Coordinates of C-alpha atoms in Angstrom, one line a residue:
M1 CA -16.3 -4.7 -26.7
N2 CA -19.7 -4.2 -28.4
N3 CA -22.3 -1.8 -27.0
G4 CA -24.6 -4.6 -25.9
R5 CA -22.0 -6.1 -23.7
R6 CA -21.0 -2.7 -22.3
I7 CA -24.6 -2.0 -21.3
A8 CA -25.0 -5.4 -19.8
E9 CA -21.8 -5.1 -17.7
G10 CA -22.6 -1.5 -16.8
G11 CA -26.1 -2.6 -15.6
A12 CA -24.7 -5.4 -13.5
L13 CA -22.2 -3.0 -11.8
L14 CA -24.9 -0.5 -11.3
A15 CA -27.0 -3.1 -9.6
L16 CA -24.0 -4.1 -7.4
Y17 CA -23.4 -0.5 -6.5
S18 CA -27.1 0.0 -5.6
I19 CA -27.0 -3.0 -3.3
L20 CA -23.8 -1.8 -1.6
L21 CA -25.2 1.7 -1.2
F22 CA -28.5 0.4 0.2
I23 CA -26.7 -1.7 2.8
T24 CA -24.4 1.2 3.7
I25 CA -27.4 3.5 4.3
Q26 CA -29.9 1.2 5.8
V27 CA -27.7 -1.3 7.8
P28 CA -25.5 0.9 10.0
L29 CA -23.1 -1.8 11.5
V30 CA -22.6 -3.7 8.2
G31 CA -22.6 -0.4 6.3
I32 CA -19.4 0.6 8.0
F33 CA -17.6 -2.2 6.1
T34 CA -19.6 -1.9 2.8
T35 CA -18.5 1.8 2.6
F36 CA -15.0 0.8 1.6
F37 CA -16.5 -1.4 -1.3
L38 CA -18.5 1.5 -2.9
P39 CA -15.7 2.7 -5.2
I40 CA -15.1 -0.8 -6.6
P41 CA -17.9 -0.8 -9.3
F42 CA -16.5 2.5 -10.6
I43 CA -12.9 1.1 -10.6
L44 CA -14.1 -1.9 -12.7
V45 CA -16.0 0.3 -15.1
T46 CA -13.1 2.7 -15.6
I47 CA -10.6 -0.1 -16.2
K48 CA -12.8 -1.6 -19.0
Q49 CA -14.4 1.5 -20.5
K50 CA -13.5 5.0 -21.7
L51 CA -13.4 7.8 -19.2
S52 CA -16.5 9.4 -20.7
W53 CA -18.4 6.1 -20.2
S54 CA -17.2 6.1 -16.5
L55 CA -18.5 9.7 -16.0
G56 CA -21.8 8.7 -17.5
Y57 CA -21.9 5.8 -15.1
L58 CA -21.3 8.1 -12.2
F59 CA -24.1 10.4 -13.4
I60 CA -26.6 7.5 -13.5
A61 CA -25.4 6.1 -10.2
S62 CA -26.0 9.5 -8.7
L63 CA -29.6 9.5 -9.9
L64 CA -30.1 5.9 -8.6
S65 CA -28.8 7.0 -5.2
I66 CA -31.7 9.4 -4.8
L67 CA -34.1 6.6 -5.3
I68 CA -32.3 4.3 -2.9
G69 CA -31.8 6.8 -0.2
T70 CA -32.4 10.6 -0.4
I71 CA -30.8 13.6 -2.1
L72 CA -28.2 13.4 0.7
S73 CA -26.9 10.1 -0.8
V74 CA -25.7 11.9 -3.9
P75 CA -22.6 13.4 -2.2
I76 CA -21.6 9.8 -1.1
T77 CA -21.9 8.6 -4.6
L78 CA -20.0 11.5 -6.1
L79 CA -17.2 11.1 -3.5
M80 CA -16.8 7.3 -3.8
G81 CA -17.4 7.4 -7.5
A82 CA -14.7 10.0 -8.2
T83 CA -12.2 8.2 -6.0
G84 CA -13.0 4.9 -7.8
I85 CA -12.7 6.5 -11.3
A86 CA -9.3 8.0 -10.3
I87 CA -8.0 4.6 -9.1
G88 CA -9.4 2.8 -12.2
Y89 CA -7.9 5.4 -14.6
F90 CA -4.4 5.0 -13.1
L91 CA -4.7 1.2 -13.1
K92 CA -5.8 1.3 -16.8
K93 CA -2.8 3.5 -17.7
D94 CA -0.4 1.3 -15.7
K95 CA 0.8 4.2 -13.6
P96 CA 3.0 3.8 -10.6
M97 CA 1.3 2.8 -7.4
A98 CA 2.6 5.8 -5.5
S99 CA 1.1 8.2 -8.1
M100 CA -2.2 6.4 -8.0
F101 CA -2.4 6.5 -4.2
I102 CA -1.5 10.2 -4.0
S103 CA -4.0 11.1 -6.7
A104 CA -6.8 9.0 -5.0
V105 CA -6.1 10.7 -1.7
L106 CA -6.2 14.2 -3.3
V107 CA -9.5 13.4 -5.0
F108 CA -11.0 12.0 -1.8
L109 CA -9.7 15.0 0.2
G110 CA -11.0 17.5 -2.4
G111 CA -14.4 15.7 -2.3
I112 CA -14.6 15.9 1.5
L113 CA -13.8 19.6 1.5
L114 CA -16.3 20.4 -1.3
I115 CA -19.0 18.5 0.5
Y116 CA -18.3 20.2 3.8
A117 CA -18.2 23.7 2.1
A118 CA -21.5 23.0 0.3
S119 CA -23.1 21.8 3.6
V120 CA -22.0 25.0 5.3
L121 CA -23.3 27.2 2.5
I122 CA -26.7 25.4 2.3
T123 CA -27.4 25.0 6.0
D124 CA -25.4 28.1 7.2
V125 CA -24.0 26.0 10.0
N126 CA -20.3 25.4 10.6
Y127 CA -20.4 21.9 11.9
I128 CA -16.8 21.8 13.1
E129 CA -17.2 25.0 15.1
K130 CA -20.5 23.7 16.5
S131 CA -18.9 20.4 17.5
M132 CA -16.0 22.2 19.2
N133 CA -18.5 24.4 21.1
M134 CA -20.4 21.3 22.2
T135 CA -17.2 19.7 23.4
E136 CA -16.2 22.8 25.3
G137 CA -19.7 22.9 26.9
F138 CA -19.4 19.2 27.9
I139 CA -16.0 19.9 29.6
K140 CA -17.5 22.9 31.5
K141 CA -20.4 20.7 32.6
K142 CA -18.0 18.0 33.7
I143 CA -15.9 20.5 35.7
D144 CA -19.1 21.9 37.4
I145 CA -20.1 18.4 38.4
M146 CA -16.6 17.7 39.8
D147 CA -16.8 21.0 41.7
S148 CA -20.2 20.0 43.2
L149 CA -18.7 16.7 44.4
G150 CA -15.7 18.5 46.0
Q151 CA -13.3 17.0 43.4
A152 CA -12.5 20.1 41.5
P153 CA -9.6 19.8 39.0
T154 CA -6.6 22.1 39.3
E155 CA -6.2 25.2 37.1
Q156 CA -3.5 23.4 35.2
V157 CA -5.8 20.5 34.4
K158 CA -8.5 22.9 33.3
K159 CA -6.0 24.7 31.1
Q160 CA -4.9 21.4 29.5
M161 CA -8.5 20.5 28.7
Y162 CA -9.3 23.7 26.9
E163 CA -5.9 23.7 25.1
S164 CA -6.6 20.2 23.8
I165 CA -9.8 21.6 22.2
D166 CA -7.9 24.5 20.6
M167 CA -5.3 22.0 19.3
I168 CA -7.9 19.8 17.7
N169 CA -9.4 22.8 16.0
T170 CA -5.9 23.9 14.8
L171 CA -5.1 20.4 13.5
M172 CA -8.4 20.0 11.6
P173 CA -6.7 20.3 8.2
S174 CA -4.3 17.6 9.1
L175 CA -7.1 15.4 10.4
F176 CA -8.9 15.8 7.1
V177 CA -5.7 14.6 5.3
L178 CA -5.3 11.6 7.6
I179 CA -8.9 10.6 7.2
S180 CA -8.4 10.7 3.4
V181 CA -5.2 8.7 3.6
S182 CA -6.9 6.1 5.9
M183 CA -10.0 5.8 3.7
V184 CA -8.0 5.3 0.5
L185 CA -5.9 2.6 2.1
L186 CA -9.0 0.8 3.3
I187 CA -10.5 1.1 -0.2
F188 CA -7.3 -0.4 -1.7
F189 CA -7.5 -3.3 0.8
A190 CA -11.2 -3.9 -0.1
A191 CA -10.6 -3.7 -3.8
H192 CA -7.5 -5.9 -4.0
P193 CA -9.1 -9.3 -3.9
I194 CA -12.0 -8.3 -6.1
L195 CA -9.7 -6.8 -8.8
K196 CA -7.5 -9.9 -8.6
R197 CA -10.6 -12.1 -9.4
F198 CA -12.4 -10.0 -12.0
S199 CA -9.7 -7.9 -13.7
D200 CA -6.2 -8.3 -15.2
K201 CA -5.3 -5.0 -13.5
T202 CA -4.3 -5.5 -9.8
L203 CA -3.2 -3.3 -7.0
K204 CA 0.5 -4.3 -6.7
W205 CA 1.1 -2.8 -3.3
P206 CA 4.7 -3.5 -1.9
H207 CA 5.2 -5.0 1.5
F208 CA 4.9 -2.4 4.3
R209 CA 8.2 -3.5 5.6
D210 CA 9.8 -2.3 2.4
L211 CA 8.5 1.3 2.8
R212 CA 11.3 3.8 2.3
L213 CA 10.1 7.4 2.5
P214 CA 12.4 10.1 0.9
K215 CA 15.4 11.0 3.1
S216 CA 14.5 14.7 2.5
L217 CA 11.5 14.2 4.8
L218 CA 13.9 14.1 7.8
W219 CA 15.3 17.6 6.9
Y220 CA 11.7 18.9 6.6
Y221 CA 10.9 17.4 10.0
L222 CA 14.0 19.0 11.6
I223 CA 13.4 22.4 10.0
T224 CA 9.7 22.4 11.0
M225 CA 10.7 21.4 14.6
L226 CA 13.0 24.3 14.8
L227 CA 10.4 26.7 13.5
A228 CA 7.9 25.4 16.0
L229 CA 10.4 26.0 18.8
F230 CA 11.7 29.4 17.9
V231 CA 9.0 31.2 15.8
N232 CA 6.7 33.0 18.2
T233 CA 3.3 33.6 16.6
D234 CA -0.2 34.1 17.7
K235 CA -2.1 30.8 18.1
N236 CA -4.8 32.2 15.9
S237 CA -2.5 33.2 13.1
F238 CA -2.1 31.4 9.8
V239 CA 1.7 30.9 10.4
Y240 CA 1.0 29.0 13.6
M241 CA -1.6 26.9 12.0
A242 CA 0.6 26.1 9.0
I243 CA 3.6 25.1 11.2
T244 CA 1.5 23.0 13.6
N245 CA -0.2 21.1 10.8
L246 CA 3.0 20.5 8.9
F247 CA 4.7 19.3 12.0
F248 CA 1.8 17.0 12.8
I249 CA 1.8 15.5 9.3
L250 CA 5.6 15.0 9.2
Q251 CA 5.4 13.3 12.6
F252 CA 2.8 10.9 11.2
F253 CA 5.1 10.0 8.3
I254 CA 8.2 9.6 10.6
L255 CA 6.0 7.3 12.8
L256 CA 5.0 5.4 9.7
Q257 CA 8.7 4.9 8.8
G258 CA 9.4 3.6 12.3
Y259 CA 6.6 1.0 12.0
S260 CA 8.0 -0.1 8.6
L261 CA 11.4 -0.6 10.2
I262 CA 9.9 -2.7 13.0
F263 CA 8.1 -4.9 10.5
Y264 CA 11.4 -5.2 8.5
I265 CA 13.3 -6.3 11.6
A266 CA 10.6 -8.7 12.5
H267 CA 10.8 -10.2 9.0
V268 CA 14.6 -10.5 9.0
K269 CA 14.7 -11.9 12.5
S270 CA 11.8 -14.3 11.8
W271 CA 9.8 -13.0 14.8
A272 CA 6.2 -14.1 15.2
K273 CA 3.9 -12.0 13.0
A274 CA 1.9 -10.9 16.1
I275 CA 4.8 -9.1 17.7
P276 CA 5.0 -6.1 15.3
V277 CA 1.2 -5.9 15.1
L278 CA 1.0 -5.7 18.9
I279 CA 3.6 -3.0 19.0
V280 CA 1.5 -0.9 16.5
V281 CA -1.7 -1.6 18.5
F282 CA -0.2 -0.6 21.8
S283 CA 1.4 2.5 20.4
L284 CA -1.9 3.7 18.9
L285 CA -3.9 2.9 22.0
L286 CA -1.4 4.7 24.2
P287 CA 0.0 7.5 22.0
I288 CA 1.6 9.5 24.7
T289 CA 3.7 6.6 26.1
I290 CA 7.4 6.0 25.5
I291 CA 6.4 3.4 22.8
T292 CA 5.3 6.1 20.3
T293 CA 8.5 8.1 21.0
A294 CA 10.7 5.1 20.5
V295 CA 8.9 4.2 17.2
R296 CA 9.3 7.8 16.0
F297 CA 13.0 7.6 16.9
L298 CA 13.4 4.4 14.9
G299 CA 11.8 6.2 12.0
I300 CA 14.4 9.0 12.2
I301 CA 17.2 6.5 12.4
D302 CA 15.8 4.6 9.4
L303 CA 15.7 7.8 7.3
G304 CA 19.1 9.1 8.4
F305 CA 21.3 6.0 8.6
P306 CA 21.7 2.8 6.6
I307 CA 20.4 0.6 9.5
R308 CA 18.7 -1.9 7.2
E309 CA 21.9 -2.7 5.4
S310 CA 23.6 -3.2 8.7
I311 CA 20.8 -5.7 9.8
K312 CA 21.3 -7.6 6.5
K313 CA 25.1 -7.8 7.0
K314 CA 24.6 -9.2 10.5
E315 CA 22.3 -11.9 9.1

């Protein structure tokens, strides 16, 4: 590809990115959806050009983002641009889908952490701690109002409220990971039809029903569960935080495996497509119900036993 065509395509993609960024910043409701399309110009540039060209494209896009929004728009461009370049690079090299997904998640997660650390250093404000304090203040205010109305909650309820705040604070690292995983998944879904139309490199994501996580995950889950039950540590210690976050992440993956099995059974049994979707929706809306426990149990069975082979044989 000659330099003239490179410049022309780069300019067109820069214009596309500028439009997407403008909508994301200036039109809040629509901007929620356009956020997931921001990495796509970077993916296309990286697939077609050298890595050095893609990095130069990111630099120019960062400068344009200042003109479109403010200096605060630069972190968004750097985060989405780096994620898009990572995805595009793996697509260009025909790397496995799993490797590309994990790398994109790590890039996005690293970007979030760097942006957060920079914001704390610049503003000297710990926003997570501040939000936790605000939540605690809100709960205290709510309890005071209930007291004044003669409907004071019991000490056990109060304890559960405050413990939930502490648990959110403890699980913050896991929440950052889950946010990164969710964002990359949504970026993949947004990019798939566009790459299919404008590039010979496509995101060949397997069916969710065919998801098979490593069986070793089950052993990690059981070991972590035992550690959580029998290792007594201070709630403010690093060991407690590490075990709690690891257990939370492993539970998430076990739950994911359970959902996969449900979709597999629905496919084999020719159920209506809405049935597994409704199961997922209800279990997410009511996470403490028996539905979530049952799905997690299915995930454990799917990892530990050849249940899918048995379903095939019955068919």
